[in-house]
Short mmCIF file of C-alpha atoms in Angstrom, two decimals:
data_model
loop_
_atom_site.label_atom_id
_atom_site.label_comp_id
_atom_site.label_asym_id
_atom_site.label_seq_id
_atom_site.Cartn_x
_atom_site.Cartn_y
_atom_site.Cartn_z
CA CYS A 1 80.07 60.75 135.06
CA ASP A 2 82.44 62.76 132.90
CA ILE A 3 81.57 66.26 134.13
CA ILE A 4 80.58 67.36 137.63
CA GLU A 5 79.42 70.87 138.32
CA THR A 6 80.21 72.98 141.33
CA ASN A 7 77.57 73.76 143.96
CA THR A 8 77.79 77.48 143.15
CA PHE A 9 74.40 78.07 141.53
CA ASN A 10 73.67 81.06 143.80
CA ALA A 11 77.22 81.87 144.91
CA ASN A 12 77.12 85.42 143.56
CA ARG A 13 76.80 88.78 145.30
CA ILE A 14 73.32 89.48 143.97
CA SER A 15 71.84 86.26 145.32
CA GLN A 16 73.89 86.20 148.51
CA ALA A 17 72.78 89.73 149.43
CA ASP A 18 69.60 88.15 150.81
CA TYR A 19 71.74 86.42 153.45
CA GLU A 20 74.31 89.21 153.98
CA THR A 21 77.06 86.84 152.82
CA GLU A 22 78.27 88.79 149.79
CA GLU A 23 81.83 89.04 151.09
CA PHE A 24 82.23 85.26 150.95
CA CYS A 25 81.41 84.85 147.26
CA TYR A 26 84.95 84.59 145.90
CA ASP A 27 85.92 82.09 148.61
CA LEU A 28 82.73 80.05 148.12
CA ASN A 29 83.45 79.66 144.43
CA LYS A 30 87.13 78.90 144.83
CA LYS A 31 86.51 76.30 147.53
CA ALA A 32 83.64 74.67 145.61
CA ALA A 33 85.78 74.33 142.50
CA SER A 34 88.72 72.93 144.45
CA ILE A 35 86.51 70.31 146.17
CA ALA A 36 85.06 69.25 142.83
CA LYS A 37 88.55 69.18 141.33
CA ARG A 38 89.81 66.84 144.03
CA ALA A 39 86.91 64.48 143.33
CA CYS A 40 87.66 64.55 139.60
CA ILE A 41 91.34 63.83 140.15
CA LYS A 42 90.46 60.92 142.44
CA PHE A 43 88.33 59.22 139.80
CA SER A 44 90.10 60.31 136.62
CA SER A 45 92.24 58.01 134.54
CA LYS A 46 94.26 58.42 131.38
CA GLU A 47 91.47 56.75 129.42
CA LYS A 48 88.64 58.48 131.29
CA PRO A 49 89.41 62.03 132.43
CA ARG A 50 86.83 63.88 134.52
CA PHE A 51 86.14 67.61 134.33
CA VAL A 52 84.83 70.34 136.65
CA ALA A 53 82.16 72.68 135.31
CA GLY A 54 82.08 75.90 137.31
CA ALA A 55 78.37 76.76 137.57
CA LEU A 56 76.97 80.27 137.14
CA GLY A 57 73.26 80.38 137.97
CA PRO A 58 70.79 83.04 136.78
CA THR A 59 70.72 85.00 140.10
CA ASN A 60 67.45 85.89 141.80
CA LYS A 61 66.93 89.04 139.71
CA THR A 62 66.12 89.68 136.07
CA LEU A 63 67.41 92.38 133.76
CA SER A 64 64.57 92.07 131.25
CA ILE A 65 61.47 92.09 133.45
CA SER A 66 60.35 94.57 136.09
CA PRO A 67 59.66 93.13 139.55
CA LYS A 68 56.91 95.76 139.89
CA VAL A 69 53.76 95.09 137.89
CA GLU A 70 52.73 98.72 138.25
CA ASP A 71 56.07 100.00 136.86
CA PRO A 72 57.18 98.00 133.78
CA GLY A 73 60.27 100.14 133.24
CA TYR A 74 61.66 99.60 136.73
CA ARG A 75 64.73 97.41 137.30
CA ASP A 76 66.26 96.56 140.66
CA VAL A 77 69.66 95.63 139.20
CA THR A 78 71.81 97.06 136.39
CA PHE A 79 73.70 95.21 133.68
CA ASP A 80 77.03 96.33 135.15
CA GLU A 81 76.07 95.15 138.64
CA MET A 82 75.15 91.77 137.20
CA ARG A 83 78.38 91.58 135.20
CA GLU A 84 80.57 92.50 138.18
CA SER A 85 78.83 89.90 140.33
CA TYR A 86 79.56 87.23 137.74
CA GLU A 87 83.16 88.37 137.29
CA GLU A 88 83.90 87.77 140.97
CA GLN A 89 82.31 84.34 140.71
CA VAL A 90 84.31 83.38 137.61
CA ARG A 91 87.59 84.44 139.24
CA GLY A 92 86.91 82.13 142.17
CA LEU A 93 85.94 79.21 139.94
CA ILE A 94 89.03 79.53 137.78
CA ASP A 95 91.33 79.94 140.79
CA GLY A 96 89.76 76.83 142.33
CA GLY A 97 90.52 74.72 139.27
CA ALA A 98 87.38 74.70 137.11
CA ASP A 99 87.93 73.21 133.65
CA ILE A 100 84.71 74.56 132.10
CA ILE A 101 82.48 77.55 132.79
CA LEU A 102 78.78 76.62 132.74
CA VAL A 103 76.18 79.39 132.44
CA GLU A 104 73.03 77.49 133.37
CA THR A 105 69.28 77.60 133.95
CA ILE A 106 68.97 80.77 131.87
CA PHE A 107 65.46 82.21 132.14
CA ASP A 108 66.51 85.73 131.08
CA THR A 109 68.96 85.92 128.19
CA LEU A 110 70.05 89.42 129.19
CA ASN A 111 71.31 87.96 132.48
CA ALA A 112 73.18 85.37 130.43
CA LYS A 113 74.72 88.11 128.28
CA ALA A 114 76.03 89.76 131.45
CA ALA A 115 77.52 86.40 132.45
CA ILE A 116 79.11 85.92 129.02
CA VAL A 117 80.68 89.39 129.11
CA ALA A 118 81.96 88.65 132.62
CA VAL A 119 83.46 85.32 131.56
CA LYS A 120 85.23 86.88 128.57
CA ASN A 121 86.53 89.77 130.71
CA VAL A 122 88.01 87.42 133.30
CA PHE A 123 89.55 85.24 130.58
CA ARG A 124 91.36 88.33 129.26
CA GLU A 125 92.31 89.43 132.76
CA LYS A 126 93.80 86.05 133.66
CA LYS A 127 95.11 85.27 130.17
CA VAL A 128 93.29 81.94 130.10
CA GLU A 129 90.44 80.60 128.01
CA LEU A 130 88.23 77.74 129.15
CA PRO A 131 85.37 76.07 127.26
CA ILE A 132 81.98 77.69 127.89
CA MET A 133 78.74 75.70 128.16
CA ILE A 134 75.44 77.61 127.97
CA SER A 135 72.15 76.14 129.17
CA GLY A 136 68.71 77.71 128.93
CA THR A 137 65.50 76.70 130.65
CA ILE A 138 62.06 76.40 129.09
CA THR A 139 59.62 77.48 131.76
CA ASP A 140 56.44 75.78 130.51
CA LEU A 141 54.83 74.01 127.56
CA SER A 142 54.77 77.27 125.58
CA GLY A 143 58.35 76.42 124.71
CA ARG A 144 59.67 79.81 125.81
CA THR A 145 61.99 81.12 128.47
CA LEU A 146 60.58 83.29 131.25
CA SER A 147 61.66 86.39 129.31
CA GLY A 148 59.68 85.16 126.30
CA GLN A 149 62.28 83.72 123.94
CA THR A 150 61.79 80.64 121.80
CA VAL A 151 64.60 78.10 121.46
CA GLU A 152 65.55 79.68 118.12
CA ALA A 153 65.71 83.18 119.60
CA PHE A 154 67.72 81.92 122.56
CA TRP A 155 70.34 80.33 120.29
CA THR A 156 70.54 83.46 118.13
CA SER A 157 71.12 85.57 121.26
CA ILE A 158 74.04 83.56 122.66
CA LYS A 159 75.78 81.90 119.70
CA HIS A 160 78.29 84.78 119.45
CA ALA A 161 79.88 83.42 122.65
CA LYS A 162 80.98 80.35 120.67
CA PRO A 163 80.06 77.85 123.39
CA VAL A 164 81.56 74.38 123.22
CA CYS A 165 78.05 73.18 124.00
CA VAL A 166 74.55 74.65 124.19
CA GLY A 167 71.50 73.04 125.69
CA LEU A 168 68.53 73.01 128.01
CA ASN A 169 68.13 72.06 131.65
CA CYS A 170 65.67 72.11 134.55
CA ALA A 171 61.97 73.10 134.44
CA LEU A 172 60.44 70.20 132.50
CA GLY A 173 60.85 66.45 132.53
CA PRO A 174 62.42 64.55 129.63
CA LYS A 175 59.15 63.79 127.82
CA ASP A 176 58.01 67.42 127.69
CA LEU A 177 61.49 68.76 126.96
CA ARG A 178 62.14 66.54 123.94
CA PRO A 179 60.63 68.73 121.17
CA TYR A 180 62.72 71.70 122.29
CA VAL A 181 65.89 69.61 122.45
CA GLU A 182 65.12 68.45 118.92
CA LYS A 183 64.65 72.02 117.68
CA LEU A 184 67.91 73.14 119.29
CA SER A 185 69.69 70.18 117.74
CA GLU A 186 68.45 71.25 114.30
CA ILE A 187 69.72 74.82 114.52
CA ALA A 188 72.79 74.79 116.78
CA THR A 189 76.21 74.80 115.15
CA THR A 190 77.91 73.35 118.20
CA ASN A 191 77.45 70.36 120.53
CA VAL A 192 74.06 70.01 122.23
CA HIS A 193 73.41 68.92 125.80
CA CYS A 194 70.36 68.39 127.98
CA TYR A 195 69.91 67.64 131.67
CA PRO A 196 66.21 67.62 132.49
CA ASN A 197 64.42 67.42 135.80
CA ALA A 198 63.04 64.06 136.89
CA GLY A 199 59.62 65.23 135.75
CA LEU A 200 57.61 67.94 137.48
CA PRO A 201 57.31 68.01 141.28
CA ASN A 202 54.31 66.13 142.67
CA GLU A 203 52.03 67.41 145.45
CA PHE A 204 54.60 66.35 148.06
CA GLY A 205 57.48 68.18 146.35
CA GLY A 206 59.05 64.94 145.11
CA TYR A 207 59.81 63.78 141.59
CA ASP A 208 58.18 60.73 140.03
CA GLU A 209 60.59 59.85 137.22
CA THR A 210 62.71 56.79 137.98
CA PRO A 211 66.28 56.15 136.81
CA GLU A 212 64.84 53.57 134.41
CA SER A 213 62.30 55.93 132.84
CA MET A 214 64.87 58.74 132.58
CA CYS A 215 67.27 56.33 130.93
CA GLU A 216 64.64 55.30 128.39
CA HIS A 217 64.04 58.90 127.31
CA ILE A 218 67.69 59.90 127.23
CA GLU A 219 68.71 56.77 125.32
CA GLU A 220 66.19 57.70 122.63
CA TRP A 221 67.64 61.21 122.40
CA CYS A 222 71.10 59.74 121.92
CA THR A 223 70.10 57.16 119.32
CA SER A 224 68.17 59.88 117.45
CA GLY A 225 71.32 62.01 117.33
CA LEU A 226 69.83 64.92 119.27
CA VAL A 227 72.43 65.31 122.02
CA ASN A 228 76.15 64.98 122.68
CA ILE A 229 76.12 65.39 126.47
CA VAL A 230 73.37 64.30 128.87
CA GLY A 231 72.78 64.56 132.59
CA GLY A 232 70.16 65.26 135.23
CA CYS A 233 68.88 68.33 137.08
CA CYS A 234 66.33 68.63 139.92
CA GLY A 235 65.17 65.34 141.40
CA THR A 236 67.90 63.24 139.81
CA ASP A 237 70.14 63.04 142.86
CA PRO A 238 70.75 59.62 144.46
#
């Protein structure tokens, strides 16, 4: 592979509060990035460099949707709390040696906006600027994110961040995700990526796509000119 991401999907204060491990967030991110960096250095060559993508997940809260059905205006987290949580995470990832910042599995674009503001703030603070990758997730065959955005609306909401790459990951398998990858490819003015799940989980919690079937789908995306970067999400581990 060319890019490996850190195992920091939930390594933020908001998510770690459930486990009372908030104080370890900076260290978790720094250590994760440094471990990934060592692996990249080990397998990099002059002809084939490898890169670390520092992963920022969506957290376990949403800024756009109330967790209380009976109180639609209620929110259990503020934009500033979300931003500060991401800022700490980004500092750790950069200090650990991340080459790219990846905002991924976006189900609520307002959460992603907090992450983007955090990334830009830390870049200014540290006087560095790394490439940003942004990855949304389509939650079902409606073609929308959990907060209700279409692919077009999602791109419009985040393109100001000038990501080096925008794409989709998780949720659906490659067959169901294809039309949304195609739409994003038509409208995006930057590189496009996709790393789908290995299909949807079966009744045993496993994934039925094989490496061969995944390869068949992804090869077609590439030959059709839809994507520049490809990979795998849930169920695609060895």
